Amino acid sequence: MKNLYSIRMRASVREQHISGAERIVPEDRLGETVSALVARASSKGCPPDQIVITVDSLKDIVPQQRRALDVVMLSVPDVRAGRESASRILQRLGVSVRAIEIAMAQLDRGASPSGNNMRGAMVLDASTGERLERDRERGVRASRFDWSDEGERKISRLLADAGLTHFRTREALALATKVAHAPGMVAELCWSDDPDYTAGYAASLAMGYVRFPVLKQKGNGRGGRVFFVDPNVFEMEAFLAYLQTRPVLITEAGHCRQVHDPEMFCAQVNGRRPEKIFT
Ligand code: COA
Ligand code: AMP
């Protein structure tokens, strides 16, 4: 793993962010990766006013290698059932009802002070629900992560077998895997701000990545991410340093399974390692 580079793309129209993605690749794949990211920026339906590509050498920093969180696809019929299951799962992981209610209400309303979606994630005290991020318009963004070639091949096959072919799932799983290893992290909750994309997830090291087909109504453009942290061990500087700058490569896929009984799944979630949850 020599001469690795972080390549990041962001694109905007009228100064509004419309697309972002990133890779970690060796020097000999810089050109093709930049081209692919430019193509990605241009595939959004509206031509971007600006595409910014940043290429940084990782120098001598060796990426942490991680196994992807196990994926659980939970069958829920509607938003209400999805959110109830997500809430029960988060509670089993140690997030308080109050923190969950605050998180969901903020995501519904637009979590930034201006009532818009944030540019990154909220950080919430998992016990009190207090918001800890310094800038509530921006929040915190995880960066410097990617799948290795082998990891990507394996996860793409597994997700495709499960009917999840959209690149968004693969990228969200990589992000959630990096985030789950952050110091002080308890669990993450996410639903997209894309009005056409109703799926969302709750994720943690202990439970894996639990995907819900619906966590919001179609047509709703409000969404975002919440990082619930343990106030007893959370330290903002270490948290930010890890999430924003520490390179992470996901080299192994986890398991992937459909669960039809949310009740039973919730009852099994208890903060143990995922492989134990299913035995
Ligand atoms: N929403 C809105 N604005 C964004 C944004 C987002 N998601 N990401 C970047 N921007 C804009 C902001 O104006 C930002 O300034 P800020 O730091 O004050 O918010 C500016 O671009 C620079 O952002 P920065 O993160 O420094 O840019 P970057 O070029 O280093 O990285 C991304 C950009 C989008 C690649 C990176 O932030 C990111 O989100 N990586 C993860 C991508 C991914 O795989 N997501 C999975 C989603 S399923
Ligand atoms: P998306 O998954 O792209 O639909 O993004 C949903 C929400 O997640 C955005 O509105 C942001 O609030 C937040 N977000 C976007 N990128 C990141 C990131 N890299 N890290 C943490 N949160 C993010």
Tab-separated table of N, CA, C and O in Angstrom, residues 93 105 156 170 205 221 260 267:
chain	number	residue	atom	x	y	z
A	93	LEU	N	-29.109	0.059	22.445
A	93	LEU	CA	-27.668	0.339	22.378
A	93	LEU	C	-27.239	1.363	23.433
A	93	LEU	O	-26.065	1.699	23.530
A	105	ALA	N	-36.733	14.693	15.670
A	105	ALA	CA	-37.434	15.970	15.471
A	105	ALA	C	-36.545	16.952	14.710
A	105	ALA	O	-37.003	17.662	13.808
A	156	SER	N	-20.052	-5.568	-3.134
A	156	SER	CA	-20.954	-5.315	-4.258
A	156	SER	C	-21.737	-6.581	-4.591
A	156	SER	O	-22.932	-6.532	-4.856
A	170	ARG	N	-23.520	1.189	-0.739
A	170	ARG	CA	-22.124	0.804	-0.513
A	170	ARG	C	-21.355	1.955	0.148
A	170	ARG	O	-20.574	1.755	1.071
A	205	LEU	N	-21.112	-0.388	16.088
A	205	LEU	CA	-20.178	-1.524	16.097
A	205	LEU	C	-20.851	-2.760	16.665
A	205	LEU	O	-20.661	-3.863	16.193
A	221	GLY	N	-37.703	16.388	1.546
A	221	GLY	CA	-36.306	16.738	1.298
A	221	GLY	C	-35.509	17.024	2.566
A	221	GLY	O	-34.396	17.536	2.500
A	260	HIS	N	-37.139	-10.325	8.907
A	260	HIS	CA	-38.546	-9.984	8.673
A	260	HIS	C	-39.280	-9.621	9.957
A	260	HIS	O	-40.397	-9.126	9.908
A	267	ALA	N	-35.257	-7.221	20.146
A	267	ALA	CA	-35.066	-7.913	21.416
A	267	ALA	C	-33.655	-8.497	21.522
A	267	ALA	O	-33.107	-8.649	22.610
